[in-house]
PDB file of C-alpha atoms in Angstrom:
ATOM      1  CA  MET W  13      56.899  35.412  -1.696  1.00 85.00           C
ATOM      2  CA  ALA W  14      58.419  32.071  -0.778  1.00 88.00           C
ATOM      3  CA  ALA W  15      61.805  31.228  -2.270  1.00 95.00           C
ATOM      4  CA  TRP W  16      62.220  28.239  -4.555  1.00 97.00           C
ATOM      5  CA  ALA W  17      64.963  26.520  -6.553  1.00 98.00           C
ATOM      6  CA  ASP W  18      64.496  25.721 -10.236  1.00 98.00           C
ATOM      7  CA  GLY W  19      64.849  22.031 -10.967  1.00 98.00           C
ATOM      8  CA  TYR W  20      65.005  20.130 -14.236  1.00 98.00           C
ATOM      9  CA  TRP W  21      64.684  16.521 -15.334  1.00 98.00           C
ATOM     10  CA  TRP W  22      64.551  14.595 -18.602  1.00 98.00           C
ATOM     11  CA  SER W  23      61.638  12.701 -20.088  1.00 98.00           C
ATOM     12  CA  LYS W  24      62.045   9.323 -21.772  1.00 96.00           C
ATOM     13  CA  ASP W  25      61.717  11.000 -25.174  1.00 96.00           C
ATOM     14  CA  GLY W  26      64.427  13.550 -24.435  1.00 97.00           C
ATOM     15  CA  LEU W  27      62.534  16.646 -23.259  1.00 98.00           C
ATOM     16  CA  ARG W  28      64.037  18.882 -20.585  1.00 98.00           C
ATOM     17  CA  LEU W  29      61.264  19.484 -18.076  1.00 98.00           C
ATOM     18  CA  HIS W  30      61.069  22.016 -15.252  1.00 98.00           C
ATOM     19  CA  TYR W  31      59.762  22.235 -11.708  1.00 98.00           C
ATOM     20  CA  ARG W  32      59.892  24.688  -8.826  1.00 98.00           C
ATOM     21  CA  ASP W  33      61.218  23.180  -5.604  1.00 98.00           C
ATOM     22  CA  TYR W  34      60.077  24.963  -2.439  1.00 98.00           C
ATOM     23  CA  PRO W  35      62.009  23.709   0.614  1.00 97.00           C
ATOM     24  CA  GLY W  36      60.423  22.062   3.615  1.00 97.00           C
ATOM     25  CA  PRO W  37      61.225  19.501   6.323  1.00 96.00           C
ATOM     26  CA  ALA W  38      62.398  16.147   5.013  1.00 94.00           C
ATOM     27  CA  GLU W  39      60.496  14.217   7.683  1.00 95.00           C
ATOM     28  CA  ARG W  40      57.150  15.276   6.200  1.00 97.00           C
ATOM     29  CA  PRO W  41      55.768  14.022   2.860  1.00 97.00           C
ATOM     30  CA  ALA W  42      56.512  16.343  -0.037  1.00 98.00           C
ATOM     31  CA  ILE W  43      53.582  17.912  -1.906  1.00 98.00           C
ATOM     32  CA  LEU W  44      53.621  17.340  -5.675  1.00 98.00           C
ATOM     33  CA  CYS W  45      51.605  20.116  -7.359  1.00 98.00           C
ATOM     34  CA  LEU W  46      50.121  19.248 -10.758  1.00 98.00           C
ATOM     35  CA  PRO W  47      48.510  22.056 -12.788  1.00 98.00           C
ATOM     36  CA  GLY W  48      45.604  22.114 -15.206  1.00 97.00           C
ATOM     37  CA  LEU W  49      45.700  21.846 -18.992  1.00 97.00           C
ATOM     38  CA  THR W  50      46.776  25.407 -19.856  1.00 96.00           C
ATOM     39  CA  ARG W  51      48.419  26.189 -16.520  1.00 97.00           C
ATOM     40  CA  ASN W  52      51.917  25.836 -15.112  1.00 98.00           C
ATOM     41  CA  ALA W  53      53.958  25.791 -11.904  1.00 98.00           C
ATOM     42  CA  ARG W  54      53.084  29.439 -11.200  1.00 98.00           C
ATOM     43  CA  ASP W  55      49.474  28.394 -10.658  1.00 96.00           C
ATOM     44  CA  PHE W  56      50.459  27.096  -7.205  1.00 98.00           C
ATOM     45  CA  ALA W  57      52.434  30.181  -6.134  1.00 97.00           C
ATOM     46  CA  ALA W  58      49.884  31.299  -3.536  1.00 97.00           C
ATOM     47  CA  VAL W  59      49.615  27.772  -2.103  1.00 98.00           C
ATOM     48  CA  ALA W  60      53.402  27.528  -1.943  1.00 98.00           C
ATOM     49  CA  ASP W  61      53.771  30.964  -0.372  1.00 97.00           C
ATOM     50  CA  ARG W  62      51.553  29.807   2.493  1.00 97.00           C
ATOM     51  CA  LEU W  63      52.903  26.278   2.987  1.00 98.00           C
ATOM     52  CA  ALA W  64      56.588  26.432   2.026  1.00 97.00           C
ATOM     53  CA  GLY W  65      58.894  26.007   4.984  1.00 96.00           C
ATOM     54  CA  GLN W  66      56.329  23.812   6.712  1.00 97.00           C
ATOM     55  CA  TRP W  67      56.149  21.459   3.715  1.00 98.00           C
ATOM     56  CA  ARG W  68      58.300  20.796   0.668  1.00 98.00           C
ATOM     57  CA  LEU W  69      56.381  21.610  -2.519  1.00 98.00           C
ATOM     58  CA  ILE W  70      57.404  20.391  -5.964  1.00 98.00           C
ATOM     59  CA  CYS W  71      55.437  22.424  -8.532  1.00 98.00           C
ATOM     60  CA  VAL W  72      55.654  20.979 -12.018  1.00 98.00           C
ATOM     61  CA  ASP W  73      55.571  22.487 -15.487  1.00 98.00           C
ATOM     62  CA  LEU W  74      54.124  19.671 -17.589  1.00 98.00           C
ATOM     63  CA  ARG W  75      55.667  19.195 -21.024  1.00 98.00           C
ATOM     64  CA  GLY W  76      54.714  22.045 -23.338  1.00 98.00           C
ATOM     65  CA  ARG W  77      54.089  24.522 -20.515  1.00 98.00           C
ATOM     66  CA  GLY W  78      56.085  27.178 -18.718  1.00 98.00           C
ATOM     67  CA  GLU W  79      59.812  26.434 -18.722  1.00 98.00           C
ATOM     68  CA  SER W  80      59.406  22.827 -19.871  1.00 98.00           C
ATOM     69  CA  ALA W  81      60.282  21.927 -23.449  1.00 98.00           C
ATOM     70  CA  TYR W  82      57.631  21.563 -26.114  1.00 98.00           C
ATOM     71  CA  ALA W  83      57.055  18.074 -27.502  1.00 98.00           C
ATOM     72  CA  LYS W  84      57.892  17.222 -31.096  1.00 96.00           C
ATOM     73  CA  ASP W  85      54.813  14.993 -31.295  1.00 97.00           C
ATOM     74  CA  PRO W  86      51.659  16.813 -30.077  1.00 96.00           C
ATOM     75  CA  MET W  87      49.922  13.479 -29.478  1.00 95.00           C
ATOM     76  CA  SER W  88      52.328  12.976 -26.559  1.00 97.00           C
ATOM     77  CA  TYR W  89      50.313  15.649 -24.742  1.00 97.00           C
ATOM     78  CA  SER W  90      48.273  12.911 -23.106  1.00 95.00           C
ATOM     79  CA  PRO W  91      47.682  11.761 -19.509  1.00 95.00           C
ATOM     80  CA  LEU W  92      49.621   8.506 -19.793  1.00 95.00           C
ATOM     81  CA  VAL W  93      52.704  10.299 -21.147  1.00 97.00           C
ATOM     82  CA  TYR W  94      52.453  12.993 -18.463  1.00 98.00           C
ATOM     83  CA  VAL W  95      52.396  10.220 -15.857  1.00 97.00           C
ATOM     84  CA  GLN W  96      55.535   8.685 -17.366  1.00 97.00           C
ATOM     85  CA  ASP W  97      57.197  12.101 -17.125  1.00 98.00           C
ATOM     86  CA  LEU W  98      56.149  12.423 -13.476  1.00 97.00           C
ATOM     87  CA  GLU W  99      57.349   8.915 -12.655  1.00 96.00           C
ATOM     88  CA  ALA W 100      60.761   9.846 -14.095  1.00 97.00           C
ATOM     89  CA  LEU W 101      60.839  12.917 -11.828  1.00 97.00           C
ATOM     90  CA  ILE W 102      59.844  10.889  -8.771  1.00 96.00           C
ATOM     91  CA  ASP W 103      62.488   8.280  -9.544  1.00 95.00           C
ATOM     92  CA  GLU W 104      65.130  11.002  -9.850  1.00 96.00           C
ATOM     93  CA  LEU W 105      64.191  12.942  -6.710  1.00 96.00           C
ATOM     94  CA  ALA W 106      63.300   9.901  -4.568  1.00 91.00           C
ATOM     95  CA  PRO W 107      61.348  12.199  -2.234  1.00 91.00           C
ATOM     96  CA  GLY W 108      59.735   9.422  -0.194  1.00 92.00           C
ATOM     97  CA  PRO W 109      55.999   9.631   0.575  1.00 93.00           C
ATOM     98  CA  LEU W 110      54.124  12.118  -1.583  1.00 97.00           C
ATOM     99  CA  ILE W 111      50.946  14.138  -1.299  1.00 98.00           C
ATOM    100  CA  ALA W 112      49.504  15.126  -4.689  1.00 98.00           C
ATOM    101  CA  PHE W 113      47.625  18.384  -5.301  1.00 98.00           C
ATOM    102  CA  GLY W 114      46.021  18.193  -8.755  1.00 98.00           C
ATOM    103  CA  THR W 115      43.928  20.833 -10.532  1.00 98.00           C
ATOM    104  CA  SER W 116      41.743  19.600 -13.421  1.00 97.00           C
ATOM    105  CA  LEU W 117      44.171  17.663 -15.670  1.00 97.00           C
ATOM    106  CA  GLY W 118      46.416  17.529 -12.619  1.00 98.00           C
ATOM    107  CA  GLY W 119      43.606  15.781 -10.742  1.00 98.00           C
ATOM    108  CA  ILE W 120      43.405  13.143 -13.468  1.00 97.00           C
ATOM    109  CA  LEU W 121      47.158  12.674 -13.128  1.00 97.00           C
ATOM    110  CA  THR W 122      46.744  12.392  -9.349  1.00 98.00           C
ATOM    111  CA  MET W 123      44.332   9.485  -9.804  1.00 97.00           C
ATOM    112  CA  LEU W 124      46.606   7.822 -12.360  1.00 96.00           C
ATOM    113  CA  LEU W 125      49.694   8.250 -10.172  1.00 96.00           C
ATOM    114  CA  SER W 126      47.833   6.783  -7.228  1.00 96.00           C
ATOM    115  CA  ALA W 127      46.838   3.754  -9.302  1.00 95.00           C
ATOM    116  CA  THR W 128      50.317   3.145 -10.743  1.00 91.00           C
ATOM    117  CA  ALA W 129      52.658   4.305  -7.948  1.00 83.00           C
ATOM    118  CA  ARG W 130      55.106   1.912  -6.353  1.00 79.00           C
ATOM    119  CA  GLN W 131      53.874   3.179  -2.973  1.00 79.00           C
ATOM    120  CA  PRO W 132      50.488   4.686  -2.055  1.00 88.00           C
ATOM    121  CA  LEU W 133      50.106   8.444  -1.934  1.00 96.00           C
ATOM    122  CA  ALA W 134      50.155   9.878   1.584  1.00 97.00           C
ATOM    123  CA  GLY W 135      47.325  12.244   0.659  1.00 98.00           C
ATOM    124  CA  ALA W 136      45.509  13.723  -2.326  1.00 98.00           C
ATOM    125  CA  LEU W 137      43.753  16.935  -3.270  1.00 98.00           C
ATOM    126  CA  ILE W 138      41.639  16.736  -6.433  1.00 98.00           C
ATOM    127  CA  ASN W 139      40.556  20.136  -7.703  1.00 98.00           C
ATOM    128  CA  ASP W 140      37.359  20.257  -9.774  1.00 98.00           C
ATOM    129  CA  ILE W 141      37.682  17.071 -11.781  1.00 98.00           C
ATOM    130  CA  GLY W 142      36.506  13.492 -11.503  1.00 97.00           C
ATOM    131  CA  PRO W 143      36.394  10.176 -13.334  1.00 97.00           C
ATOM    132  CA  ALA W 144      33.353  11.404 -15.295  1.00 96.00           C
ATOM    133  CA  ILE W 145      33.888  14.685 -17.171  1.00 94.00           C
ATOM    134  CA  GLU W 146      30.906  16.737 -18.328  1.00 95.00           C
ATOM    135  CA  SER W 147      30.592  17.153 -22.101  1.00 92.00           C
ATOM    136  CA  ALA W 148      29.712  20.861 -21.853  1.00 93.00           C
ATOM    137  CA  GLY W 149      32.974  21.611 -20.101  1.00 93.00           C
ATOM    138  CA  LEU W 150      34.986  19.593 -22.586  1.00 91.00           C
ATOM    139  CA  ALA W 151      33.339  21.445 -25.461  1.00 91.00           C
ATOM    140  CA  ARG W 152      34.237  24.788 -23.863  1.00 92.00           C
ATOM    141  CA  ILE W 153      37.870  23.742 -23.418  1.00 91.00           C
ATOM    142  CA  ARG W 154      38.144  22.419 -26.968  1.00 90.00           C
ATOM    143  CA  ALA W 155      36.798  25.758 -28.219  1.00 88.00           C
ATOM    144  CA  TYR W 156      39.524  27.898 -26.611  1.00 87.00           C
ATOM    145  CA  VAL W 157      42.644  25.816 -25.987  1.00 90.00           C
ATOM    146  CA  GLY W 158      45.320  26.344 -28.604  1.00 86.00           C
ATOM    147  CA  ARG W 159      43.586  29.306 -30.231  1.00 84.00           C
ATOM    148  CA  GLY W 160      46.421  31.647 -29.319  1.00 78.00           C
ATOM    149  CA  GLY W 161      46.025  35.376 -28.841  1.00 86.00           C
ATOM    150  CA  SER W 162      48.445  38.113 -27.806  1.00 94.00           C
ATOM    151  CA  TRP W 163      48.228  41.418 -25.994  1.00 97.00           C
ATOM    152  CA  PRO W 164      50.436  44.517 -25.691  1.00 97.00           C
ATOM    153  CA  THR W 165      50.127  44.955 -21.893  1.00 97.00           C
ATOM    154  CA  TRP W 166      49.167  42.984 -18.804  1.00 97.00           C
ATOM    155  CA  LEU W 167      46.010  45.059 -18.528  1.00 97.00           C
ATOM    156  CA  HIS W 168      44.983  44.050 -22.048  1.00 97.00           C
ATOM    157  CA  ALA W 169      45.771  40.420 -21.241  1.00 97.00           C
ATOM    158  CA  ALA W 170      43.692  40.637 -18.066  1.00 96.00           C
ATOM    159  CA  ARG W 171      40.745  42.063 -19.977  1.00 96.00           C
ATOM    160  CA  GLY W 172      41.107  39.325 -22.582  1.00 94.00           C
ATOM    161  CA  LEU W 173      40.980  36.634 -19.899  1.00 93.00           C
ATOM    162  CA  ALA W 174      38.023  38.316 -18.243  1.00 95.00           C
ATOM    163  CA  GLU W 175      36.105  38.392 -21.529  1.00 92.00           C
ATOM    164  CA  GLY W 176      36.731  34.713 -22.133  1.00 87.00           C
ATOM    165  CA  HIS W 177      36.378  33.381 -18.592  1.00 89.00           C
ATOM    166  CA  GLY W 178      34.378  35.956 -16.662  1.00 90.00           C
ATOM    167  CA  THR W 179      31.561  33.519 -15.894  1.00 91.00           C
ATOM    168  CA  ILE W 180      34.045  31.223 -14.111  1.00 93.00           C
ATOM    169  CA  TYR W 181      35.129  33.898 -11.629  1.00 95.00           C
ATOM    170  CA  PRO W 182      32.182  36.315 -11.522  1.00 94.00           C
ATOM    171  CA  ASP W 183      33.495  38.135  -8.441  1.00 93.00           C
ATOM    172  CA  TYR W 184      36.983  38.856  -9.793  1.00 96.00           C
ATOM    173  CA  SER W 185      38.308  42.415  -9.888  1.00 96.00           C
ATOM    174  CA  ILE W 186      40.658  43.662 -12.598  1.00 96.00           C
ATOM    175  CA  ALA W 187      43.528  43.173 -10.120  1.00 96.00           C
ATOM    176  CA  ASP W 188      42.542  39.488  -9.817  1.00 96.00           C
ATOM    177  CA  TRP W 189      42.550  39.122 -13.599  1.00 96.00           C
ATOM    178  CA  ILE W 190      45.965  40.782 -13.866  1.00 97.00           C
ATOM    179  CA  GLY W 191      47.274  38.307 -11.292  1.00 96.00           C
ATOM    180  CA  MET W 192      45.834  35.399 -13.251  1.00 96.00           C
ATOM    181  CA  SER W 193      47.244  36.687 -16.538  1.00 97.00           C
ATOM    182  CA  LYS W 194      50.732  36.787 -14.998  1.00 97.00           C
ATOM    183  CA  ARG W 195      50.349  33.169 -13.894  1.00 96.00           C
ATOM    184  CA  LEU W 196      49.053  31.927 -17.234  1.00 96.00           C
ATOM    185  CA  CYS W 197      50.990  34.056 -19.741  1.00 97.00           C
ATOM    186  CA  ARG W 198      54.527  35.118 -20.645  1.00 97.00           C
ATOM    187  CA  ILE W 199      56.210  37.985 -22.491  1.00 97.00           C
ATOM    188  CA  THR W 200      57.747  37.130 -25.863  1.00 96.00           C
ATOM    189  CA  SER W 201      61.039  38.514 -27.192  1.00 95.00           C
ATOM    190  CA  ALA W 202      58.932  40.911 -29.266  1.00 95.00           C
ATOM    191  CA  GLY W 203      57.297  42.276 -26.121  1.00 96.00           C
ATOM    192  CA  ARG W 204      53.883  40.697 -26.657  1.00 97.00           C
ATOM    193  CA  ILE W 205      52.033  38.799 -23.933  1.00 97.00           C
ATOM    194  CA  VAL W 206      50.881  35.316 -24.960  1.00 97.00           C
ATOM    195  CA  PRO W 207      49.568  32.145 -23.256  1.00 96.00           C
ATOM    196  CA  ASP W 208      52.483  30.225 -21.754  1.00 97.00           C
ATOM    197  CA  TYR W 209      51.939  26.883 -23.436  1.00 97.00           C
ATOM    198  CA  ASP W 210      52.395  25.062 -26.735  1.00 97.00           C
ATOM    199  CA  MET W 211      49.351  25.808 -28.878  1.00 96.00           C
ATOM    200  CA  ARG W 212      49.262  22.108 -29.825  1.00 96.00           C
ATOM    201  CA  ILE W 213      48.452  20.811 -26.308  1.00 96.00           C
ATOM    202  CA  GLY W 214      44.778  20.680 -27.243  1.00 92.00           C
ATOM    203  CA  ASP W 215      45.293  18.476 -30.306  1.00 93.00           C
ATOM    204  CA  PRO W 216      44.691  15.169 -28.459  1.00 91.00           C
ATOM    205  CA  LEU W 217      41.452  16.560 -26.983  1.00 86.00           C
ATOM    206  CA  ARG W 218      40.028  16.809 -30.474  1.00 78.00           C
ATOM    207  CA  VAL W 219      40.497  13.064 -30.936  1.00 75.00           C
ATOM    208  CA  PRO W 220      37.559  10.970 -29.615  1.00 65.00           C
ATOM    209  CA  GLY W 221      38.357   9.866 -26.079  1.00 55.00           C
ATOM    210  CA  GLY W 222      41.355  12.183 -25.920  1.00 51.00           C
ATOM    211  CA  GLU W 223      40.479  13.638 -22.527  1.00 53.00           C
ATOM    212  CA  ALA W 224      41.631  10.402 -20.842  1.00 55.00           C
ATOM    213  CA  GLY W 225      40.940   7.563 -23.235  1.00 60.00           C
ATOM    214  CA  PHE W 226      39.772   4.971 -20.705  1.00 70.00           C
ATOM    215  CA  ASP W 227      37.523   4.416 -17.698  1.00 87.00           C
ATOM    216  CA  MET W 228      38.883   6.485 -14.801  1.00 93.00           C
ATOM    217  CA  TRP W 229      36.667   5.068 -12.040  1.00 95.00           C
ATOM    218  CA  PRO W 230      39.037   2.159 -11.271  1.00 94.00           C
ATOM    219  CA  THR W 231      41.893   4.627 -10.738  1.00 94.00           C
ATOM    220  CA  LEU W 232      39.798   6.479  -8.167  1.00 96.00           C
ATOM    221  CA  ALA W 233      39.484   3.272  -6.147  1.00 95.00           C
ATOM    222  CA  SER W 234      43.219   3.397  -5.461  1.00 95.00           C
ATOM    223  CA  LEU W 235      42.549   6.399  -3.189  1.00 97.00           C
ATOM    224  CA  ARG W 236      40.119   4.520  -0.965  1.00 96.00           C
ATOM    225  CA  GLU W 237      42.491   4.367   2.018  1.00 95.00           C
ATOM    226  CA  VAL W 238      44.126   7.751   1.382  1.00 96.00           C
ATOM    227  CA  PRO W 239      43.236  11.018   3.197  1.00 98.00           C
ATOM    228  CA  ALA W 240      41.756  13.077   0.384  1.00 98.00           C
ATOM    229  CA  LEU W 241      40.059  16.376  -0.393  1.00 98.00           C
ATOM    230  CA  LEU W 242      37.786  17.083  -3.354  1.00 98.00           C
ATOM    231  CA  VAL W 243      37.323  20.764  -4.202  1.00 98.00           C
ATOM    232  CA  ARG W 244      34.485  21.641  -6.566  1.00 98.00           C
ATOM    233  CA  GLY W 245      33.416  24.935  -8.045  1.00 98.00           C
ATOM    234  CA  GLY W 246      29.660  25.225  -7.636  1.00 97.00           C
ATOM    235  CA  LEU W 247      29.470  26.686 -11.168  1.00 97.00           C
ATOM    236  CA  SER W 248      31.762  24.011 -12.627  1.00 97.00           C
ATOM    237  CA  ASP W 249      30.920  22.681 -16.072  1.00 96.00           C
ATOM    238  CA  LEU W 250      33.454  19.823 -15.796  1.00 97.00           C
ATOM    239  CA  LEU W 251      32.634  18.193 -12.450  1.00 98.00           C
ATOM    240  CA  SER W 252      28.947  17.650 -11.707  1.00 98.00           C
ATOM    241  CA  ALA W 253      27.458  17.486  -8.233  1.00 97.00           C
ATOM    242  CA  ASP W 254      26.368  13.898  -8.967  1.00 98.00           C
ATOM    243  CA  THR W 255      29.917  12.821  -9.866  1.00 98.00           C
ATOM    244  CA  ALA W 256      31.303  14.533  -6.763  1.00 98.00           C
ATOM    245  CA  ALA W 257      28.730  12.741  -4.606  1.00 98.00           C
ATOM    246  CA  GLU W 258      29.627   9.381  -6.159  1.00 98.00           C
ATOM    247  CA  MET W 259      33.312  10.041  -5.519  1.00 98.00           C
ATOM    248  CA  ALA W 260      32.524  10.758  -1.865  1.00 97.00           C
ATOM    249  CA  ARG W 261      30.469   7.553  -1.657  1.00 97.00           C
ATOM    250  CA  ARG W 262      33.365   5.481  -2.967  1.00 98.00           C
ATOM    251  CA  LEU W 263      36.113   7.141  -0.907  1.00 98.00           C
ATOM    252  CA  PRO W 264      35.449   6.976   2.846  1.00 96.00           C
ATOM    253  CA  LYS W 265      38.394   9.286   3.632  1.00 97.00           C
ATOM    254  CA  LEU W 266      37.337  12.008   1.195  1.00 98.00           C
ATOM    255  CA  GLU W 267      36.296  15.457   2.406  1.00 98.00           C
ATOM    256  CA  GLN W 268      34.236  17.357  -0.138  1.00 98.00           C
ATOM    257  CA  LEU W 269      34.262  21.170  -0.419  1.00 98.00           C
ATOM    258  CA  THR W 270      32.050  23.111  -2.830  1.00 98.00           C
ATOM    259  CA  LEU W 271      32.649  26.822  -3.501  1.00 97.00           C
ATOM    260  CA  PRO W 272      29.285  28.135  -4.697  1.00 95.00           C
ATOM    261  CA  ASP W 273      30.283  31.168  -6.804  1.00 93.00           C
ATOM    262  CA  ILE W 274      33.256  29.768  -8.726  1.00 96.00           C
ATOM    263  CA  GLY W 275      33.424  27.715 -11.906  1.00 96.00           C
ATOM    264  CA  HIS W 276      36.247  25.573 -13.245  1.00 95.00           C
ATOM    265  CA  ALA W 277      38.533  25.716 -11.395  1.00 95.00           C
ATOM    266  CA  PRO W 278      39.059  27.138  -7.888  1.00 97.00           C
ATOM    267  CA  THR W 279      42.520  28.633  -7.303  1.00 96.00           C
ATOM    268  CA  LEU W 280      42.998  26.797  -3.947  1.00 97.00           C
ATOM    269  CA  ASP W 281      43.791  30.165  -2.347  1.00 96.00           C
ATOM    270  CA  GLU W 282      40.179  30.814  -1.340  1.00 97.00           C
ATOM    271  CA  PRO W 283      39.792  31.035   2.478  1.00 97.00           C
ATOM    272  CA  GLU W 284      37.627  27.904   2.548  1.00 98.00           C
ATOM    273  CA  CYS W 285      40.260  26.048   0.523  1.00 98.00           C
ATOM    274  CA  ARG W 286      43.060  27.127   2.816  1.00 98.00           C
ATOM    275  CA  ASP W 287      41.171  25.758   5.817  1.00 98.00           C
ATOM    276  CA  ALA W 288      40.339  22.506   4.004  1.00 98.00           C
ATOM    277  CA  ILE W 289      43.966  22.056   2.898  1.00 98.00           C
ATOM    278  CA  ASP W 290      45.099  22.530   6.484  1.00 98.00           C
ATOM    279  CA  ARG W 291      42.617  19.854   7.594  1.00 98.00           C
ATOM    280  CA  LEU W 292      43.860  17.488   4.887  1.00 98.00           C
ATOM    281  CA  LEU W 293      47.499  17.968   5.873  1.00 98.00           C
ATOM    282  CA  ALA W 294      46.644  17.459   9.535  1.00 98.00           C
ATOM    283  CA  ARG W 295      44.917  14.189   8.623  1.00 98.00           C
ATOM    284  CA  VAL W 296      47.995  13.102   6.663  1.00 98.00           C
ATOM    285  CA  LEU W 297      50.224  13.728   9.675  1.00 96.00           C
ATOM    286  CA  ALA W 298      47.768  11.900  11.923  1.00 94.00           C
ATOM    287  CA  GLY W 299      47.638   8.952   9.529  1.00 85.00           C
ATOM    288  CA  ARG W 300      43.933   9.226   8.910  1.00 75.00           C
TER     289      ARG W 300
END
């Protein structure tokens, strides 16, 4: 397991936010890892274990997740506010050129950061999300996010996740589900295992347009000259094959990878993903 340092920064509205900082050479761009809606910095542990030392990785807990503070106003759980939080972190760290790895919501934030950044991203990985989001996937997310749940043991938590998400990872063993439960959940002071996020993070999604609130295609255009990788789960209900193809048409430097037997979203630790990430990072270093 790669070593990291815990880092903290403050949002404009006074929240103490957390990130994991995995060390790497200063002469290379740092990798900013942005998790999905209900996920946290631990979601990138396997990626960091493989890349840390060769690259600096900054793995973020978005507000309301992991070790970051919960917001007083649940409507601040929105992409534009997350981007403001990330811009405050970037301003504080001044890491120089950045590569963004974004899963689901993190992929939306990657596109927004690219469109609003003071300097272009050095590279981008977008994991199973696009400017057009499928309604079936949004309905599924709205149905489970913020519904809570608790379990007495990690095995019970793993079985609970498997019951709710088994169609996303049909080949997972119980050991895989235990690993996922430890990434997505925490132990309370009472000894119960619960999802590691504020149950109110889904509130904005239940407002019309709450998934982004505006047309995301123009933000994608900001990645036109950036080495990029799009990972798609072949069983995904959020990113369609048609949207992925249109993204590839618009971005000449985009490599597209589809994993046929995975839904939303790939973990980025699949062998095909590891190889594709290595190709992306090599392209970043080569300037292409």
